[in-house]
């Protein structure tokens, strides 16, 4: 059995290609690597878990804590550009790297603004961008403090949001009355918006300042898991609202750029090499309320669940766009080729342990259906394990195909 073949551990690098260092090893990183392969991308990831979705296919894997200053510095040593596919990373390390002339996309200042949801709200207010009315809860964990602010906002129902650390609905708590259980962490209160639809627009900006938006999508939430269940492009709203949503997303990214410029002019006095450039993929989540107003809910400074459909239904996917931006290549077209619906594939409510995928064959028999499995080594109840996208000539048919495929697939534990 031995001696007939030579097993080679492959390593392939192209000198002219920028080496990207990505903080985070999840599915967003994985899909970025998958999409960037045709351009001979070299992408290393820092991830706390081994194995991890992105780590399994990255050129190099650094196993370490995303909040560890030195771990971020180690990743930076071997890479030309740094970015992140999750907000919960060591921002100070990224800032110090920028001060030594390194390129971080989007800049650490922008990440710092976004990662604290209250700073985000303040920034949107300064820019005159409409959001749900809100007030800070000055004393974390104190019911009196919360009730005072609740009253100042006109009473319940309200939504309490943790300033930091939230993700996929964690850190967000709907308070229907003064008796509701609240989060004992630094937070703010928001008026509960009477939501007609949840929308999102992905906006991409390259280092030269070129900026483009994708068509607005509609997001449907799963109340059991409090996370995004499915996404439809285009959103079923009229043309004027589409334009308005896309205009708001552009305004958000321009506002971030303006704030960065102001901050930059202060820092460069002390740190002459600090020259961050506003660029990146930004997801702007929106509420369409029952009166027809559009409000900005929140911003993500990275590819986003609401943009997964773009892999199959737009000329350039959000992930390819991300890679182009990181590498200094020009933006691609954000034009939609055909309607599509994406459905997140979550672990079953009782699944726990090694995953097993049931019904893949049946789902793939449906025309226009594409499957993306993230390679997570463990399934848990409602954990995002993959997604499917159905493309079709009409929105109606995309929904039909996606719903049909969804019924076929279950992710259980062995
Ligand atoms: P996360 O960062 O965890 O996604 P979000 O701020 O997007 O948190 O909130 C999660 C969900 O909670 C939203 O998609 C929406 O369904 C609901 N929600 C958040 N804020 C409000 C609000 N002010 N009014 C009504 N619903 C809200």
Short mmCIF file of C-alpha atoms and ligand atoms in Angstrom, two decimals:
data_model
loop_
_atom_site.label_atom_id
_atom_site.label_comp_id
_atom_site.label_asym_id
_atom_site.label_seq_id
_atom_site.Cartn_x
_atom_site.Cartn_y
_atom_site.Cartn_z
CA UNK A 1 0.00 0.00 0.00
CA UNK A 2 2.93 2.37 0.53
CA UNK A 3 5.37 4.08 -1.81
CA UNK A 4 3.11 4.57 -4.85
CA UNK A 5 2.05 8.13 -4.09
CA UNK A 6 3.59 11.19 -2.57
CA UNK A 7 1.32 13.10 -0.23
CA UNK A 8 1.93 16.85 -0.39
CA UNK A 9 0.62 19.43 2.06
CA UNK A 10 -0.30 22.22 -0.30
CA UNK A 11 0.68 25.81 0.20
CA UNK A 12 0.09 28.29 -2.55
CA UNK A 13 0.93 31.97 -2.45
CA UNK A 14 1.03 34.65 -5.11
CA UNK A 15 3.30 37.60 -4.41
CA UNK A 16 1.04 40.24 -5.89
CA UNK A 17 -1.98 39.14 -3.87
CA UNK A 18 -2.64 40.91 -0.57
CA UNK A 19 -2.60 38.63 2.47
CA UNK A 20 -5.79 39.16 4.40
CA UNK A 21 -6.04 38.59 8.14
CA UNK A 22 -9.59 37.98 9.26
CA UNK A 23 -10.71 38.07 12.89
CA UNK A 24 -13.38 35.42 13.40
CA UNK A 25 -13.76 31.91 12.04
CA UNK A 26 -17.51 31.70 11.43
CA UNK A 27 -19.65 31.25 8.35
CA UNK A 28 -19.18 34.82 7.13
CA UNK A 29 -15.45 34.25 6.93
CA UNK A 30 -15.99 30.88 5.31
CA UNK A 31 -18.19 32.28 2.56
CA UNK A 32 -15.72 35.12 1.99
CA UNK A 33 -12.95 32.59 1.45
CA UNK A 34 -15.15 30.46 -0.83
CA UNK A 35 -16.08 33.44 -2.98
CA UNK A 36 -12.56 34.87 -3.11
CA UNK A 37 -10.84 31.68 -4.29
CA UNK A 38 -11.08 32.52 -8.03
CA UNK A 39 -8.92 35.59 -7.37
CA UNK A 40 -6.24 33.43 -5.68
CA UNK A 41 -6.99 34.99 -2.33
CA UNK A 42 -4.75 34.35 0.67
CA UNK A 43 -6.81 34.58 3.84
CA UNK A 44 -5.71 33.73 7.38
CA UNK A 45 -8.16 33.64 10.24
CA UNK A 46 -7.95 34.13 13.98
CA UNK A 47 -10.56 31.99 15.70
CA UNK A 48 -11.13 30.80 19.27
CA UNK A 49 -12.43 27.44 18.03
CA UNK A 50 -10.73 24.61 16.25
CA UNK A 51 -12.16 23.44 13.94
CA UNK A 52 -14.26 26.37 12.76
CA UNK A 53 -16.23 27.05 9.55
CA UNK A 54 -13.70 29.52 8.11
CA UNK A 55 -10.72 27.85 9.75
CA UNK A 56 -11.38 24.63 7.87
CA UNK A 57 -10.71 26.29 4.51
CA UNK A 58 -8.43 29.23 5.43
CA UNK A 59 -4.81 29.41 4.28
CA UNK A 60 -3.68 29.73 7.88
CA UNK A 61 -5.49 29.38 11.17
CA UNK A 62 -4.45 31.18 14.35
CA UNK A 63 -6.28 29.67 17.29
CA UNK A 64 -6.71 32.35 19.94
CA UNK A 65 -9.12 34.68 21.65
CA UNK A 66 -10.56 37.49 19.48
CA UNK A 67 -10.39 39.79 22.47
CA UNK A 68 -6.72 39.02 23.14
CA UNK A 69 -4.53 41.99 22.18
CA UNK A 70 -1.47 39.85 21.47
CA UNK A 71 -3.41 37.30 19.44
CA UNK A 72 -4.58 40.08 17.11
CA UNK A 73 -0.99 41.36 16.87
CA UNK A 74 0.25 37.88 15.91
CA UNK A 75 -2.29 37.61 13.11
CA UNK A 76 -1.25 41.08 11.92
CA UNK A 77 2.44 40.12 11.69
CA UNK A 78 1.90 37.92 8.66
CA UNK A 79 -0.82 39.83 6.86
CA UNK A 80 -1.17 43.03 4.81
CA UNK A 81 -4.78 43.97 5.61
CA UNK A 82 -6.90 43.21 8.66
CA UNK A 83 -10.63 42.86 8.91
CA UNK A 84 -13.23 41.15 11.09
CA UNK A 85 -16.35 39.13 10.48
CA UNK A 86 -17.70 39.67 14.00
CA UNK A 87 -17.85 42.85 16.09
CA UNK A 88 -16.65 41.35 19.38
CA UNK A 89 -12.92 41.69 18.82
CA UNK A 90 -10.09 43.67 20.44
CA UNK A 91 -10.62 47.16 19.02
CA UNK A 92 -7.63 48.63 20.89
CA UNK A 93 -5.26 46.26 19.11
CA UNK A 94 -6.69 47.30 15.75
CA UNK A 95 -6.34 50.97 16.69
CA UNK A 96 -2.68 50.49 17.65
CA UNK A 97 -2.04 48.71 14.38
CA UNK A 98 -3.53 51.66 12.51
CA UNK A 99 -1.29 54.02 14.47
CA UNK A 100 1.69 52.08 13.15
CA UNK A 101 0.45 52.58 9.60
CA UNK A 102 -1.40 49.29 9.15
CA UNK A 103 -4.58 48.96 7.13
CA UNK A 104 -7.73 47.89 9.01
CA UNK A 105 -11.01 47.70 7.06
CA UNK A 106 -13.45 49.01 8.22
CA UNK A 107 -11.33 51.24 10.51
CA UNK A 108 -11.29 50.44 14.25
CA UNK A 109 -12.98 53.76 15.03
CA UNK A 110 -15.99 52.71 12.95
CA UNK A 111 -16.05 49.33 14.68
CA UNK A 112 -15.91 51.04 18.09
CA UNK A 113 -18.87 53.24 17.17
CA UNK A 114 -20.95 50.33 15.94
CA UNK A 115 -20.09 47.80 18.61
CA UNK A 116 -21.63 50.01 21.31
CA UNK A 117 -25.27 50.22 20.21
CA UNK A 118 -25.76 53.43 22.18
CA UNK A 119 -22.89 55.19 20.42
CA UNK A 120 -24.51 54.00 17.18
CA UNK A 121 -27.80 55.64 18.18
CA UNK A 122 -26.02 58.89 19.09
CA UNK A 123 -24.20 58.90 15.77
CA UNK A 124 -27.46 58.37 13.86
CA UNK A 125 -29.08 61.21 15.84
CA UNK A 126 -26.19 63.56 15.04
CA UNK A 127 -26.61 62.73 11.35
CA UNK A 128 -30.36 63.37 11.50
CA UNK A 129 -31.13 59.78 10.44
CA UNK A 130 -34.51 58.55 11.74
CA UNK A 131 -34.46 55.80 14.43
CA UNK A 132 -36.81 54.66 17.21
CA UNK A 133 -36.97 57.22 20.06
CA UNK A 134 -34.61 56.17 22.86
CA UNK A 135 -33.11 57.05 26.25
CA UNK A 136 -30.12 55.79 28.15
CA UNK A 137 -30.68 53.84 31.38
CA UNK A 138 -28.08 55.65 33.51
CA UNK A 139 -27.78 53.08 36.32
CA UNK A 140 -27.43 49.50 35.06
CA UNK A 141 -29.55 46.96 36.90
CA UNK A 142 -31.57 49.57 38.88
CA UNK A 143 -35.31 49.24 38.28
CA UNK A 144 -36.00 52.83 39.46
CA UNK A 145 -33.59 54.20 36.92
CA UNK A 146 -35.22 52.12 34.18
CA UNK A 147 -38.74 53.12 35.17
CA UNK A 148 -37.83 56.84 35.16
CA UNK A 149 -36.56 56.57 31.60
CA UNK A 150 -39.54 54.43 30.58
CA UNK A 151 -41.85 57.18 31.76
CA UNK A 152 -39.84 59.85 29.96
CA UNK A 153 -40.32 57.83 26.76
CA UNK A 154 -44.08 57.78 27.23
CA UNK A 155 -44.39 54.38 28.94
CA UNK A 156 -44.48 50.75 27.85
CA UNK A 157 -44.17 48.77 25.58
CA UNK A 158 -40.44 49.35 25.17
CA UNK A 159 -37.41 47.47 23.97
CA UNK A 160 -34.35 47.32 26.21
CA UNK A 161 -31.01 46.90 24.48
CA UNK A 162 -27.64 46.02 25.99
CA UNK A 163 -25.06 48.56 24.85
CA UNK A 164 -22.48 45.88 24.11
CA UNK A 165 -22.15 42.16 23.50
CA UNK A 166 -25.54 41.51 21.85
CA UNK A 167 -25.86 39.17 18.89
CA UNK A 168 -28.74 37.51 17.04
CA UNK A 169 -31.38 38.89 19.42
CA UNK A 170 -29.39 38.25 22.60
CA UNK A 171 -29.05 41.53 24.46
CA UNK A 172 -32.49 42.68 23.24
CA UNK A 173 -35.48 42.41 25.56
CA UNK A 174 -39.08 43.48 24.88
CA UNK A 175 -40.61 45.06 28.00
CA UNK A 176 -44.39 45.05 27.85
CA UNK A 177 -44.90 46.44 31.36
CA UNK A 178 -43.09 47.61 34.48
CA UNK A 179 -43.24 44.01 35.76
CA UNK A 180 -41.29 42.55 32.80
CA UNK A 181 -37.88 41.04 33.47
CA UNK A 182 -35.12 43.39 32.35
CA UNK A 183 -31.41 43.10 31.49
CA UNK A 184 -29.08 44.04 34.39
CA UNK A 185 -26.37 45.48 32.10
CA UNK A 186 -25.47 48.93 30.69
CA UNK A 187 -28.35 49.57 28.32
CA UNK A 188 -30.82 51.96 26.76
CA UNK A 189 -34.55 51.86 26.13
CA UNK A 190 -36.22 52.24 22.77
CA UNK A 191 -39.86 52.84 21.90
CA UNK A 192 -41.31 49.63 20.55
CA UNK A 193 -41.88 50.26 16.86
CA UNK A 194 -45.15 48.92 15.36
CA UNK A 195 -43.32 46.98 12.67
CA UNK A 196 -44.90 46.34 9.30
CA UNK A 197 -41.78 44.77 7.82
CA UNK A 198 -38.10 44.42 8.70
CA UNK A 199 -35.87 45.46 5.84
CA UNK A 200 -32.14 45.60 5.19
CA UNK A 201 -29.80 47.15 2.67
CA UNK A 202 -26.20 46.12 2.13
CA UNK A 203 -23.99 49.06 1.23
CA UNK A 204 -20.43 48.66 -0.04
CA UNK A 205 -17.72 51.32 -0.08
CA UNK A 206 -14.20 50.94 -1.44
CA UNK A 207 -11.08 52.80 -0.41
CA UNK A 208 -11.47 55.32 -3.25
CA UNK A 209 -14.87 56.31 -1.83
CA UNK A 210 -17.00 54.61 -4.50
CA UNK A 211 -20.19 53.41 -2.91
CA UNK A 212 -23.05 51.15 -4.03
CA UNK A 213 -26.12 49.58 -2.49
CA UNK A 214 -27.80 46.26 -3.17
CA UNK A 215 -31.56 46.17 -3.67
CA UNK A 216 -33.45 46.29 -0.38
CA UNK A 217 -34.37 42.92 1.17
CA UNK A 218 -37.16 41.88 3.48
CA UNK A 219 -36.25 39.90 6.61
CA UNK A 220 -38.59 37.56 8.44
CA UNK A 221 -37.80 36.75 12.08
CA UNK A 222 -38.28 33.45 13.86
CA UNK A 223 -39.89 34.29 17.22
CA UNK A 224 -38.74 30.95 18.76
CA UNK A 225 -35.08 31.64 18.26
CA UNK A 226 -35.34 35.46 17.96
CA UNK A 227 -33.17 35.42 14.88
CA UNK A 228 -33.57 36.03 11.19
CA UNK A 229 -35.41 33.13 9.60
CA UNK A 230 -35.57 34.09 5.96
CA UNK A 231 -34.68 36.88 3.55
CA UNK A 232 -36.35 37.90 0.33
CA UNK A 233 -34.85 40.01 -2.46
CA UNK A 234 -36.41 42.25 -3.62
CA UNK A 235 -38.49 43.30 -0.62
CA UNK A 236 -42.22 43.39 -1.35
CA UNK A 237 -42.50 47.18 -1.03
CA UNK A 238 -43.15 49.86 -3.64
CA UNK A 239 -40.44 51.51 -5.71
CA UNK A 240 -40.49 54.75 -3.66
CA UNK A 241 -39.88 52.85 -0.40
CA UNK A 242 -37.12 50.81 -2.06
CA UNK A 243 -35.37 54.04 -3.04
CA UNK A 244 -35.90 55.51 0.40
CA UNK A 245 -34.42 52.46 2.13
CA UNK A 246 -31.40 52.46 -0.16
CA UNK A 247 -30.96 56.21 0.36
CA UNK A 248 -30.99 55.76 4.12
CA UNK A 249 -28.32 53.05 3.94
CA UNK A 250 -26.13 55.39 1.89
CA UNK A 251 -26.72 58.19 4.39
CA UNK A 252 -25.62 55.90 7.24
CA UNK A 253 -22.35 54.99 5.55
CA UNK A 254 -21.67 58.62 4.60
CA UNK A 255 -22.34 59.62 8.23
CA UNK A 256 -19.80 57.05 9.46
CA UNK A 257 -17.29 58.43 6.97
CA UNK A 258 -17.81 61.99 8.21
CA UNK A 259 -17.38 60.94 11.85
CA UNK A 260 -14.20 59.07 10.96
CA UNK A 261 -12.79 62.14 9.22
CA UNK A 262 -13.45 64.30 12.32
CA UNK A 263 -11.86 61.75 14.63
CA UNK A 264 -8.92 61.27 12.30
CA UNK A 265 -8.04 64.95 12.27
CA UNK A 266 -7.65 64.83 16.08
CA UNK A 267 -5.60 61.62 16.24
CA UNK A 268 -3.15 62.44 13.46
CA UNK A 269 -1.81 65.36 15.52
CA UNK A 270 -0.32 62.76 17.92
CA UNK A 271 -0.09 59.75 15.61
CA UNK A 272 1.21 60.91 12.21
CA UNK A 273 0.99 57.42 10.66
CA UNK A 274 -2.69 57.05 11.56
CA UNK A 275 -4.55 57.28 8.24
CA UNK A 276 -7.56 54.97 8.30
CA UNK A 277 -9.65 54.83 5.15
CA UNK A 278 -13.41 54.41 5.28
CA UNK A 279 -14.27 51.24 3.39
CA UNK A 280 -16.10 47.98 3.87
CA UNK A 281 -19.35 46.09 3.59
CA UNK A 282 -22.10 47.52 5.79
CA UNK A 283 -25.52 46.05 6.48
CA UNK A 284 -28.14 48.58 7.49
CA UNK A 285 -31.15 47.01 9.21
CA UNK A 286 -34.38 48.98 8.94
CA UNK A 287 -37.94 48.97 10.24
CA UNK A 288 -40.88 49.88 8.03
CA UNK A 289 -43.52 50.90 10.55
CA UNK A 290 -47.29 50.59 10.17
CA UNK A 291 -47.54 54.28 9.14
CA UNK A 292 -45.09 53.77 6.28
CA UNK A 293 -42.03 55.41 7.90
CA UNK A 294 -38.61 53.82 7.57
CA UNK A 295 -36.36 53.88 10.65
CA UNK A 296 -32.78 52.66 10.95
CA UNK A 297 -32.52 49.84 13.51
CA UNK A 298 -28.84 49.01 13.49
CA UNK A 299 -25.66 48.72 11.46
CA UNK A 300 -23.27 45.81 10.99
CA UNK A 301 -19.76 46.64 9.68
CA UNK A 302 -19.36 43.35 7.78
CA UNK A 303 -21.14 40.95 5.42
CA UNK A 304 -24.51 40.04 6.87
CA UNK A 305 -27.12 37.30 6.94
CA UNK A 306 -29.44 39.56 4.93
CA UNK A 307 -26.92 39.52 2.07
CA UNK A 308 -26.47 35.77 1.62
CA UNK A 309 -28.90 35.73 -1.32
CA UNK A 310 -26.42 37.86 -3.28
CA UNK A 311 -24.18 34.79 -3.78
CA UNK A 312 -26.68 33.44 -6.28
CA UNK A 313 -28.92 36.34 -7.30
CA UNK A 314 -26.65 39.37 -7.81
CA UNK A 315 -23.89 40.05 -10.30
CA UNK A 316 -21.34 40.32 -7.46
CA UNK A 317 -21.97 38.72 -4.07
CA UNK A 318 -21.49 40.61 -0.81
CA UNK A 319 -18.55 38.28 -0.04
CA UNK A 320 -16.77 38.86 -3.33
CA UNK A 321 -17.39 42.57 -2.82
CA UNK A 322 -15.82 42.32 0.65
CA UNK A 323 -12.75 40.60 -0.74
CA UNK A 324 -12.44 43.16 -3.54
CA UNK A 325 -12.58 45.99 -0.99
CA UNK A 326 -9.97 44.36 1.27
CA UNK A 327 -7.66 43.80 -1.69
CA UNK A 328 -7.99 47.29 -3.13
CA UNK A 329 -9.81 46.04 -6.25
CA UNK A 330 -12.73 48.01 -7.73
CA UNK A 331 -16.30 47.29 -6.64
CA UNK A 332 -18.41 44.92 -8.70
CA UNK A 333 -21.96 45.50 -9.87
CA UNK A 334 -24.62 45.16 -7.17
CA UNK A 335 -27.33 44.56 -9.75
CA UNK A 336 -29.91 41.85 -9.02
CA UNK A 337 -30.07 39.11 -11.65
CA UNK A 338 -33.28 37.49 -10.44
CA UNK A 339 -35.44 37.31 -7.29
CA UNK A 340 -34.31 34.98 -4.49
CA UNK A 341 -35.25 33.80 -1.06
CA UNK A 342 -32.81 32.59 1.58
CA UNK A 343 -33.76 30.42 4.55
CA UNK A 344 -31.44 29.89 7.51
CA UNK A 345 -31.00 26.24 8.38
CA UNK A 346 -31.05 25.94 12.15
CA UNK A 347 -30.37 22.99 14.43
CA UNK A 348 -33.54 21.19 15.51
CA UNK A 349 -34.98 22.20 18.89
CA UNK A 350 -33.67 18.98 20.52
CA UNK A 351 -30.37 18.64 18.61
CA UNK A 352 -27.12 18.57 20.52
CA UNK A 353 -23.76 17.13 19.46
CA UNK A 354 -22.34 15.99 16.15
CA UNK A 355 -24.60 17.19 13.32
CA UNK A 356 -26.36 15.03 10.78
CA UNK A 357 -28.03 16.56 7.72
CA UNK A 358 -31.31 14.97 6.69
CA UNK A 359 -33.03 15.55 3.34
CA UNK A 360 -30.24 17.14 1.30
CA UNK A 361 -30.99 15.00 -1.76
CA UNK A 362 -34.66 15.88 -1.71
CA UNK A 363 -33.95 19.61 -1.35
CA UNK A 364 -31.44 19.60 -4.21
CA UNK A 365 -34.04 18.08 -6.55
CA UNK A 366 -35.93 21.38 -6.45
CA UNK A 367 -34.86 23.63 -9.34
CA UNK A 368 -33.01 26.81 -8.42
CA UNK A 369 -32.13 25.66 -4.90
CA UNK A 370 -28.60 26.06 -3.57
CA UNK A 371 -27.33 24.78 -0.23
CA UNK A 372 -24.57 26.18 1.95
CA UNK A 373 -23.53 24.11 4.95
CA UNK A 374 -21.11 25.85 7.27
CA UNK A 375 -19.23 22.84 8.62
CA UNK A 376 -19.87 23.53 12.30
CA UNK A 377 -18.68 20.57 14.31
CA UNK A 378 -21.51 20.76 16.80
CA UNK A 379 -25.24 21.28 16.38
CA UNK A 380 -27.27 22.99 19.11
CA UNK A 381 -30.95 23.96 19.27
CA UNK A 382 -31.60 26.76 16.73
CA UNK A 383 -27.90 27.20 15.94
CA UNK A 384 -27.31 28.54 12.41
CA UNK A 385 -25.79 25.52 10.65
CA UNK A 386 -26.25 26.60 7.05
CA UNK A 387 -28.66 28.26 4.69
CA UNK A 388 -30.45 27.57 1.45
CA UNK A 389 -31.23 30.00 -1.34
CA UNK A 390 -33.85 29.52 -4.02
CA UNK A 391 -33.64 31.66 -7.13
CA UNK A 392 -36.54 31.96 -9.57
CA UNK A 393 -37.94 34.25 -12.28
CA UNK A 394 -40.50 35.69 -9.83
CA UNK A 395 -40.62 36.46 -6.10
CA UNK A 396 -43.62 34.22 -5.74
CA UNK A 397 -41.82 31.25 -7.25
CA UNK A 398 -38.65 31.90 -5.21
CA UNK A 399 -40.75 31.74 -2.03
CA UNK A 400 -42.46 28.54 -3.19
CA UNK A 401 -39.17 26.82 -3.97
CA UNK A 402 -37.48 27.96 -0.75
CA UNK A 403 -40.39 26.85 1.43
CA UNK A 404 -40.50 23.49 -0.32
CA UNK A 405 -36.77 22.97 0.21
CA UNK A 406 -36.98 24.07 3.83
CA UNK A 407 -39.52 21.33 4.55
CA UNK A 408 -37.13 18.67 3.27
CA UNK A 409 -34.13 19.53 5.43
CA UNK A 410 -33.56 18.87 9.11
CA UNK A 411 -30.35 19.21 11.04
CA UNK A 412 -30.29 16.76 13.91
CA UNK A 413 -27.61 15.27 16.12
CA UNK A 414 -26.17 11.82 15.56
P1 LIG B 1 -29.48 42.06 17.21
O1 LIG B 1 -28.26 42.88 17.13
O2 LIG B 1 -29.38 41.03 18.27
O3 LIG B 1 -29.94 41.53 15.88
P2 LIG B 1 -31.62 44.06 17.05
O4 LIG B 1 -31.42 45.41 17.59
O5 LIG B 1 -31.56 43.91 15.57
O6 LIG B 1 -30.61 43.06 17.75
O7 LIG B 1 -33.01 43.49 17.55
C1 LIG B 1 -33.44 42.17 17.28
C2 LIG B 1 -34.91 42.18 16.88
O8 LIG B 1 -35.71 42.73 17.95
C3 LIG B 1 -35.20 43.07 15.69
O9 LIG B 1 -34.93 42.46 14.48
C4 LIG B 1 -36.69 43.35 15.89
O10 LIG B 1 -37.47 42.24 15.49
C5 LIG B 1 -36.78 43.49 17.40
N1 LIG B 1 -36.62 44.93 17.78
C6 LIG B 1 -35.47 45.57 18.03
N2 LIG B 1 -35.70 46.87 18.32
C7 LIG B 1 -37.01 47.07 18.25
C8 LIG B 1 -37.89 48.19 18.44
N3 LIG B 1 -37.42 49.39 18.81
N4 LIG B 1 -39.20 48.00 18.26
C9 LIG B 1 -39.71 46.80 17.91
N5 LIG B 1 -38.96 45.69 17.74
C10 LIG B 1 -37.62 45.81 17.89
#
